[in-house]
Coordinates of C-alpha atoms and ligand atoms in Angstrom, one line a residue:
X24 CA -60.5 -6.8 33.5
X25 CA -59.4 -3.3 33.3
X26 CA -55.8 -2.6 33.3
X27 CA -55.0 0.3 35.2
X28 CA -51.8 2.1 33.5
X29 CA -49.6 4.2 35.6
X30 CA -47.5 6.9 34.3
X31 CA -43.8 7.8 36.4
X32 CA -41.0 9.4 35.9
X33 CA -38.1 7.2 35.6
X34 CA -36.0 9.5 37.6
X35 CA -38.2 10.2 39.9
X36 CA -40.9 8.0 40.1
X37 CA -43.9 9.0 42.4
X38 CA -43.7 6.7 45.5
X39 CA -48.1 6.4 45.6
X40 CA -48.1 4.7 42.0
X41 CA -45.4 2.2 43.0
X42 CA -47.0 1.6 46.1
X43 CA -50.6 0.6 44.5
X44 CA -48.3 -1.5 42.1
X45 CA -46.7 -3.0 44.6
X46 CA -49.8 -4.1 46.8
X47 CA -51.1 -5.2 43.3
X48 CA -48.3 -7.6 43.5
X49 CA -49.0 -8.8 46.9
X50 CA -52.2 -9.3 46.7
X51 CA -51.5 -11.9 43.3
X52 CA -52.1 -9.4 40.8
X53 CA -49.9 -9.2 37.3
X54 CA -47.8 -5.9 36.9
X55 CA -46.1 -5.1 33.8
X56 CA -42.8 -2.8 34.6
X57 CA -40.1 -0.8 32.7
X58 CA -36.4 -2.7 33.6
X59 CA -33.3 -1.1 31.5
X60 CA -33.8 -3.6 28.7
X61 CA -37.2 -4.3 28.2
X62 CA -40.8 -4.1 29.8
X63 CA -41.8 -7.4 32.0
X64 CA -44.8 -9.1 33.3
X65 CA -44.1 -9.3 36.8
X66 CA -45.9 -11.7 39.7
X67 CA -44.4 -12.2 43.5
X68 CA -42.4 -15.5 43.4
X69 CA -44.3 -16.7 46.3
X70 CA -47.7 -16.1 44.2
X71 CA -48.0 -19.5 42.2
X72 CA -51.6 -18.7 40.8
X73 CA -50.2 -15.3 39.6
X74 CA -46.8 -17.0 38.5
X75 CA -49.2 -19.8 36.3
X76 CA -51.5 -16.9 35.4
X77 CA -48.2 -15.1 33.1
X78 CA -48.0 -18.0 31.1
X79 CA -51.9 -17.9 30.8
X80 CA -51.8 -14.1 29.6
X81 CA -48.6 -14.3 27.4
X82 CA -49.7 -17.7 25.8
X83 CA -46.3 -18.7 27.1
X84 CA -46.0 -22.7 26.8
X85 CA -45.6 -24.2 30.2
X86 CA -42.1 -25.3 30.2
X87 CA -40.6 -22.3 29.6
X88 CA -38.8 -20.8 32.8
X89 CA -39.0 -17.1 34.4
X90 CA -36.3 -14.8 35.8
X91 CA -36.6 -13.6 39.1
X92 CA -35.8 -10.0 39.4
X93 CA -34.1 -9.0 42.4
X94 CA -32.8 -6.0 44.1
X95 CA -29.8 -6.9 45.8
X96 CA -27.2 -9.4 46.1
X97 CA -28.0 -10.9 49.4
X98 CA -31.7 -11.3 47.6
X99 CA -29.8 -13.1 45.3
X100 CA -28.1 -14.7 47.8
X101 CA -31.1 -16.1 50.0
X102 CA -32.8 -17.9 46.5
X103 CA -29.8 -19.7 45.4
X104 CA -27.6 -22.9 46.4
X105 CA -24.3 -21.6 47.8
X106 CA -23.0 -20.0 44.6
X107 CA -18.8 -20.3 45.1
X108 CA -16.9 -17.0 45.0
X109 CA -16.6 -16.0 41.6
X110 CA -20.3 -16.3 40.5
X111 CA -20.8 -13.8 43.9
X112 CA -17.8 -11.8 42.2
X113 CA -19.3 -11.8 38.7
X114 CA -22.7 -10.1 40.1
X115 CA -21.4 -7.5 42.3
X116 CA -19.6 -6.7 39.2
X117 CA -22.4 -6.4 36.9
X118 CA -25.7 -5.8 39.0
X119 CA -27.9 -3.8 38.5
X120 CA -27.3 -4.1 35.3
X121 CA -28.2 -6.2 31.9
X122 CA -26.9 -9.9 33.1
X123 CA -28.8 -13.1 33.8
X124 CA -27.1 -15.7 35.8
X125 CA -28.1 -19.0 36.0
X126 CA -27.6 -20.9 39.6
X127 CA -28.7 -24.1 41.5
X128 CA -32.1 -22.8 43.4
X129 CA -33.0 -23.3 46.9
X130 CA -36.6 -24.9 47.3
X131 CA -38.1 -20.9 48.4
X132 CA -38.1 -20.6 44.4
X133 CA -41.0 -22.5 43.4
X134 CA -41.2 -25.2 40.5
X135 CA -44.1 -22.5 39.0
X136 CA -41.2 -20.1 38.3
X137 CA -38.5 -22.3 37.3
X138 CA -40.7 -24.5 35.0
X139 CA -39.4 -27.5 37.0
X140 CA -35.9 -27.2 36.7
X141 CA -33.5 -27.4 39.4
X142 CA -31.7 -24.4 38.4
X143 CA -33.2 -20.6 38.5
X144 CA -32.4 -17.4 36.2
X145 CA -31.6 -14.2 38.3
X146 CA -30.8 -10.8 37.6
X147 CA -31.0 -7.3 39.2
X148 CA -32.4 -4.4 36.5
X149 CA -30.8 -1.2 36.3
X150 CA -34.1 0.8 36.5
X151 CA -35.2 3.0 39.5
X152 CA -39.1 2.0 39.0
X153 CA -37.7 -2.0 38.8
X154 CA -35.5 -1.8 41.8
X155 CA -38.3 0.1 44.0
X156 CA -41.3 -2.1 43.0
X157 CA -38.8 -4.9 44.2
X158 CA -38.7 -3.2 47.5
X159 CA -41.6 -2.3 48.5
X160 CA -43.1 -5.9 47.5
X161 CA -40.5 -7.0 50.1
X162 CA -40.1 -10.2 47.6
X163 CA -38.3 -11.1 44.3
X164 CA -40.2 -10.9 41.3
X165 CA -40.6 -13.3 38.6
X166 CA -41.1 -11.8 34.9
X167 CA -40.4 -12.3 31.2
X168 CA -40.9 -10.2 29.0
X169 CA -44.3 -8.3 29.1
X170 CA -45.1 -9.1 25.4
X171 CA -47.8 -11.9 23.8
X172 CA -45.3 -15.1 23.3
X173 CA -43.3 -14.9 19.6
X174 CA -44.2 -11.0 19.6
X175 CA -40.9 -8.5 19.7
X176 CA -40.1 -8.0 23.4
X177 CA -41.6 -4.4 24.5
X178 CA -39.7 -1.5 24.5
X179 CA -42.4 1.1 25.3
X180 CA -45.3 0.7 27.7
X181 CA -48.0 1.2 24.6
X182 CA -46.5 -1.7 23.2
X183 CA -47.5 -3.5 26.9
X184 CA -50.9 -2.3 26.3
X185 CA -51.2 -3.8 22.9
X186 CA -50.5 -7.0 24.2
X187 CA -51.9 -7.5 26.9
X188 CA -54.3 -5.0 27.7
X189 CA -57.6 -6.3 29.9
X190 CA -55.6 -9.7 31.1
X191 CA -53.4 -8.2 33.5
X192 CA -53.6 -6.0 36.6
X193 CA -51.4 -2.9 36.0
X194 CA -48.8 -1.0 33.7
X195 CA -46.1 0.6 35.2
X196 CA -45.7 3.2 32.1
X197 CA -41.9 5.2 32.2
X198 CA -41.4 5.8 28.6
X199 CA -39.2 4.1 26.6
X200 CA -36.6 1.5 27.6
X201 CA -32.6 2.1 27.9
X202 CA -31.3 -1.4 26.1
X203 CA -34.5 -2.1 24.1
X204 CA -32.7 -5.8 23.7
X205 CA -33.1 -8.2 26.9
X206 CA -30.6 -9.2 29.2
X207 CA -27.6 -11.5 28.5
X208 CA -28.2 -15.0 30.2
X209 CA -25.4 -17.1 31.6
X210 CA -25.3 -20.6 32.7
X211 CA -22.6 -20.2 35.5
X212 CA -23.3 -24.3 36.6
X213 CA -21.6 -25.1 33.6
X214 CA -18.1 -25.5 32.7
X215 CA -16.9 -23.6 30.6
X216 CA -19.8 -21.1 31.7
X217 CA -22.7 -21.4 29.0
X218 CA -23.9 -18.5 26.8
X219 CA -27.7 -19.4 26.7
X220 CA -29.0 -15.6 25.1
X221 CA -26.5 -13.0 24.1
X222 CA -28.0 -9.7 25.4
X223 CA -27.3 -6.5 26.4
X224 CA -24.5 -6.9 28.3
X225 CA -22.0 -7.3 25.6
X226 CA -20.4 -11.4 26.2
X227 CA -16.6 -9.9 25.8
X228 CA -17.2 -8.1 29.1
X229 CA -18.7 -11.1 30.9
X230 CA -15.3 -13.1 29.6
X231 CA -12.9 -10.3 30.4
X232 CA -14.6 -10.3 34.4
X233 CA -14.5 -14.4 34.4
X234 CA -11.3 -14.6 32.6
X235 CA -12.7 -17.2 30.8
X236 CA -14.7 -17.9 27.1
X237 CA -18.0 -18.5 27.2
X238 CA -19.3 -21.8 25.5
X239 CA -21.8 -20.2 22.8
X240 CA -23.7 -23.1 21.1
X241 CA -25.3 -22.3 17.9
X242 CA -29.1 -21.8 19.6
X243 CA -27.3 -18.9 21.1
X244 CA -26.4 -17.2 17.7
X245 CA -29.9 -17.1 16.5
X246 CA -29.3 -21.0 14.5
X247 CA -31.2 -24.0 15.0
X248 CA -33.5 -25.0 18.0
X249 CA -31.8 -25.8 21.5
X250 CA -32.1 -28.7 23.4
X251 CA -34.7 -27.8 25.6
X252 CA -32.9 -29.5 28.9
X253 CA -29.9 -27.4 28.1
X254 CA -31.7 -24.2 27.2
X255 CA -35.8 -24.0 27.7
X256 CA -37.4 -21.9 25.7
X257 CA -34.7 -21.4 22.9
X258 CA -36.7 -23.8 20.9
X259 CA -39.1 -21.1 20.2
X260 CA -40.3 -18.7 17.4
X261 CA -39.3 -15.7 18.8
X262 CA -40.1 -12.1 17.8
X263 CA -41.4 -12.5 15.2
X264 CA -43.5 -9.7 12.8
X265 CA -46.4 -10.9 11.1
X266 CA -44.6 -9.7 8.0
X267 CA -42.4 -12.3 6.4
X268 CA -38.5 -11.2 7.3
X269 CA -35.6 -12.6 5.1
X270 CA -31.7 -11.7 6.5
X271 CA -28.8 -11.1 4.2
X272 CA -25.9 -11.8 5.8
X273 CA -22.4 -11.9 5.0
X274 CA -19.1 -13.2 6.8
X275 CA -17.0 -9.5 6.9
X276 CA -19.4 -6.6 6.6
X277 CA -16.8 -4.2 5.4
X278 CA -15.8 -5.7 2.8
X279 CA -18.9 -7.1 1.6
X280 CA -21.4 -4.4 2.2
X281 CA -21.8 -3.9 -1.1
X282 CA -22.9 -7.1 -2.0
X283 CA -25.1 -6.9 0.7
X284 CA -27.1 -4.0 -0.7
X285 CA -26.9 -5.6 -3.7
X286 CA -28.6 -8.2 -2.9
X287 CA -31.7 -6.9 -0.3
X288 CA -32.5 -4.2 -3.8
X289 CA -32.7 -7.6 -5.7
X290 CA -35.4 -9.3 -2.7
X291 CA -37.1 -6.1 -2.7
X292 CA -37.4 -5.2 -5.8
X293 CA -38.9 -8.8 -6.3
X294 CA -41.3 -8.9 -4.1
X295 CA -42.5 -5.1 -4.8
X296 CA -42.8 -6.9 -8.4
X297 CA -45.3 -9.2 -6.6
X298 CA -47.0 -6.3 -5.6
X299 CA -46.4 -6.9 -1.6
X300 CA -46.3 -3.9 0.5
X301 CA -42.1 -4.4 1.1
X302 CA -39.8 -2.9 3.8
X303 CA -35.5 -2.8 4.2
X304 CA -34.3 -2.7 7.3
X305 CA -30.9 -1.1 7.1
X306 CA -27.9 0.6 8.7
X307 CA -27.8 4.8 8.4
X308 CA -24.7 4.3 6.2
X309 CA -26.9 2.3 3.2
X310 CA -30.4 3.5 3.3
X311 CA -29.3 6.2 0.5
X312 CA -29.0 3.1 -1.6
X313 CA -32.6 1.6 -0.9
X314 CA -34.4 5.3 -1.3
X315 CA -35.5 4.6 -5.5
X316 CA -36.9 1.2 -4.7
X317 CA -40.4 2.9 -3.7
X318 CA -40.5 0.7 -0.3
X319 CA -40.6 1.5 3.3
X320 CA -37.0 2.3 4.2
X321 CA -36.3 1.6 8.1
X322 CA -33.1 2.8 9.1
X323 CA -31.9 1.0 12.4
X324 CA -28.9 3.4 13.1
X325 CA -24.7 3.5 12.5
X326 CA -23.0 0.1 12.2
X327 CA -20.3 2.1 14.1
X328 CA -22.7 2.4 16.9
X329 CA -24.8 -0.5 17.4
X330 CA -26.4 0.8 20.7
X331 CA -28.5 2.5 19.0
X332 CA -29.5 -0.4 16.2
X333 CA -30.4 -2.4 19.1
X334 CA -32.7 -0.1 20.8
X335 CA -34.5 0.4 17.8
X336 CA -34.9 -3.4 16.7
X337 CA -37.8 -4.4 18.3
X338 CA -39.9 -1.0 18.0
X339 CA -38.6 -1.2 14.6
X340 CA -40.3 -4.8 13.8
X341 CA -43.4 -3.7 16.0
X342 CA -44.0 -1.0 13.3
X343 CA -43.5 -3.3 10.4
X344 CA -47.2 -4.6 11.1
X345 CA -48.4 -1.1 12.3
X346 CA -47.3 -0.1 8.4
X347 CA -49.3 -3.5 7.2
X348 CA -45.5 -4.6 5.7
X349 CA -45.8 -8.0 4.7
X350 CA -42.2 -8.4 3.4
X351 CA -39.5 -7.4 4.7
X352 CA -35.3 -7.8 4.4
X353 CA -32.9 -6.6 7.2
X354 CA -29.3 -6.3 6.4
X355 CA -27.3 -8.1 8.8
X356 CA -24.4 -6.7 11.3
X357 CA -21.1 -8.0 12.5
X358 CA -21.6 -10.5 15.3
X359 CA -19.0 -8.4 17.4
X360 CA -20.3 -7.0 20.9
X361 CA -23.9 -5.7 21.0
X362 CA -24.0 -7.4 17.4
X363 CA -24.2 -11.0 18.6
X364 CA -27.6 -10.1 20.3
X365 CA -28.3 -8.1 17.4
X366 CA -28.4 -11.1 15.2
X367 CA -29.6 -13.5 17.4
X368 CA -32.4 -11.9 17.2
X369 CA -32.9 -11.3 13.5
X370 CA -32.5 -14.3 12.8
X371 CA -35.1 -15.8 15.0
X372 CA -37.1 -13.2 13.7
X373 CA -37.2 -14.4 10.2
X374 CA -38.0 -18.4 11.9
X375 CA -34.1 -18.7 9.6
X376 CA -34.8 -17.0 6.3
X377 CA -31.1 -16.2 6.3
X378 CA -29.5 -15.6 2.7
X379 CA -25.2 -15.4 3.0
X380 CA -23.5 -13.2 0.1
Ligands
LIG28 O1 -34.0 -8.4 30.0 C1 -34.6 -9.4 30.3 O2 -34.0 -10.5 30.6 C2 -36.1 -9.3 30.4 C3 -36.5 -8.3 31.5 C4 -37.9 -8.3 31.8 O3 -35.8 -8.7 32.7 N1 -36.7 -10.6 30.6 C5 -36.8 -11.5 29.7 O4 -37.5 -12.7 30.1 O5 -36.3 -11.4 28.6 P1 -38.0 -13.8 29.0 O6 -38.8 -14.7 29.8 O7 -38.6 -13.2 27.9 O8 -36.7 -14.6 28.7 C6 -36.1 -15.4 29.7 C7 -35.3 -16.4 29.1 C8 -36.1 -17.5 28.5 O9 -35.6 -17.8 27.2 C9 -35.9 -18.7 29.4 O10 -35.9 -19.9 28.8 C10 -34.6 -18.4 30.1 O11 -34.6 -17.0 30.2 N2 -34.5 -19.0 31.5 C11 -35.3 -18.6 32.5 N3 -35.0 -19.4 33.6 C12 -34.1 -20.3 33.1 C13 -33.4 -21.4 33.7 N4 -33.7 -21.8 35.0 N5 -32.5 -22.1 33.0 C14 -32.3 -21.8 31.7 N6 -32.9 -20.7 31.1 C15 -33.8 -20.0 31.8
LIG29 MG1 -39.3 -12.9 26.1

């Protein structure tokens, strides 16, 4: 198959490109668009064949749900189970925007999408191109990420291509993503609400608007496999590089950072010794310390502003196997706001390598 790959403006995306997407769409055909966190692999919710064909392309094992991207509330509205007041509340707060929530589905969302489960994942993306695709398909779409299962989620539309290039349809290609880092995910049927993926929408904002603390069980901080009836697809390998990835962590960052360094020079400098092609992953304040080691030295931006470390995360592992790294050691970051996601992610990343100083 040839996969056509559109290039728009984010701003102002030409209305002819979205419109051959969107009849793509309608007539069952896969489209890989830019939301504000990351690319996904979008198919009609009505489309089963399409919907089964994603896991097909991304390798995605089959009981591992999609969201559906909508671009409204009442959208929302018409897929779910009478959601009470405050879940309504909670979305006209945050949408569009980076949060998942997790509701009761009505039978319009088929099994396809939902893996089976009686409950569906929903969000509205903050992205012009996301939001108008939506539109003019007249339908919710459902999409994960548009990256080959256990690859870094894509941030760019060449990473798209990389992928999944022949097995789909269409690329919608605006540049680079906002977030880089997916959406948070909420289960709202729960009580206390359930953290199931910390994401870009930071979880102390999602507390302060329910006036309540999130449950976060320990899949949710990057730890251990989840149950998969609580949480589907948390059981999973998840972005990682082909490189092998070890994560020194410690319990207060300032006053340990030190040890920190110390101890990624002394994994480094080891497995240089072993004469592996090695990488750090660091923080702009400590790559000074990493620059006589004679490695790659991958600086992921200020601790003090972790925005920015989060974009460049998964870009940043993607170019780990561009550069043919096959070891590499990541400082980690306080598990404060964006920095929960943060490390969720490394840790998955390294499949647990985690070393504590
Ligand atoms: O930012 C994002 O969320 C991106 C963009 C494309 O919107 N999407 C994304 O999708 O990250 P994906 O498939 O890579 O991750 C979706 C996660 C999966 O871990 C899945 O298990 C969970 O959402 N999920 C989906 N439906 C669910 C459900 N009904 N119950 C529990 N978890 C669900
Ligand atoms: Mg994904």
């Amino acid at each position: 198959m040839e996969t056509v790959v559109l290039k728009v403006d984010p701003e102002r995306p030409d209305e002819d490109s979205l419109r051959y997407a969107a009849d793509v769409l309608k007539r069952g055909g896969l489209v890989a668009f830019p939301t504000e966190t990351v690319y996904g692999l979008g198919a009609l919710i009505s489309k089963r064949e399409a919907v089964k064909r994603i896991f097909e392309v991304k390798g995605r094992p089959l009981d591992n749900p999609l969201i559906v991207h909508v671009s409204s509330v009442s959208m929302f509205l018409e897929l779910v189970d009478s959601p009470p007041e405050d879940v309504v509340r909670l979305v006209e707060r945050f949408w569009p925007g980076p949060l998942t929530v997790v509701w009761w589905k009505r039978s319009l969302v088929p099994d396809e999408v939902t893996a089976g489960l009686s409950k569906v994942a929903v969000r509205s993306p903050a992205h012009l191109v996301a939001l108008k695709l939506i539109e003019l398909s007249g339908e919710a779409i459902a999409a994960p990420s548009a990256n080959r299962s256990g690859k870094p989620s894509p941030t760019r539309a060449e990473h798209v291509v990389s992928d999944l290039y022949g097995l789909i349809d269409v690329v919608v290609d605006a540049g680079e993503t906002i977030h880089g880092l997916e959406s948070t995910i909420v289960d709202l049927t729960a009580s206390p609400p359930r953290l199931l993926r910390p994401g870009a929408l930071p979880i102390e904002e999602v507390e302060k608007a329910l006036g309540v603390r999130l449950e976060i069980p320990h899949y949710a901080r990057g730890h251990g496999e989840a149950e998969v009836a609580l949480s589907p697809g948390m059981k999973y390998k998840h972005y990682a590089p082909e490189a092998e990835l070890v994560v020194v962590e410690a319990d207060d960052y300032s006053a340990k950072l030190a040890d920190v360094v110390a101890k990624v020079r002394v994994l480094a400098s080891r497995a240089k010794e072993g004469r592996r092609r090695v990488a750090v992953l660091c923080s702009s304040e400590t790559r000074d310390e990493y620059l006589d080691l004679g490695v790659e030295v991958l600086d992921l931006g200020s601790r003090q502003h972790l925005f920015t470390v989060a974009k460049r995360l998964f870009a940043t592992l993607r170019e780990l196997d561009a550069k043919g790294i096959d070891y590499a050691v990541a400082e980690g970051f306080e598990e404060r706001g964006l920095g929960l996601a943060i490390m969720n992610r490394l840790r998955k990343a390294s499949g647990g390598a985690v070393v504590r100083v």
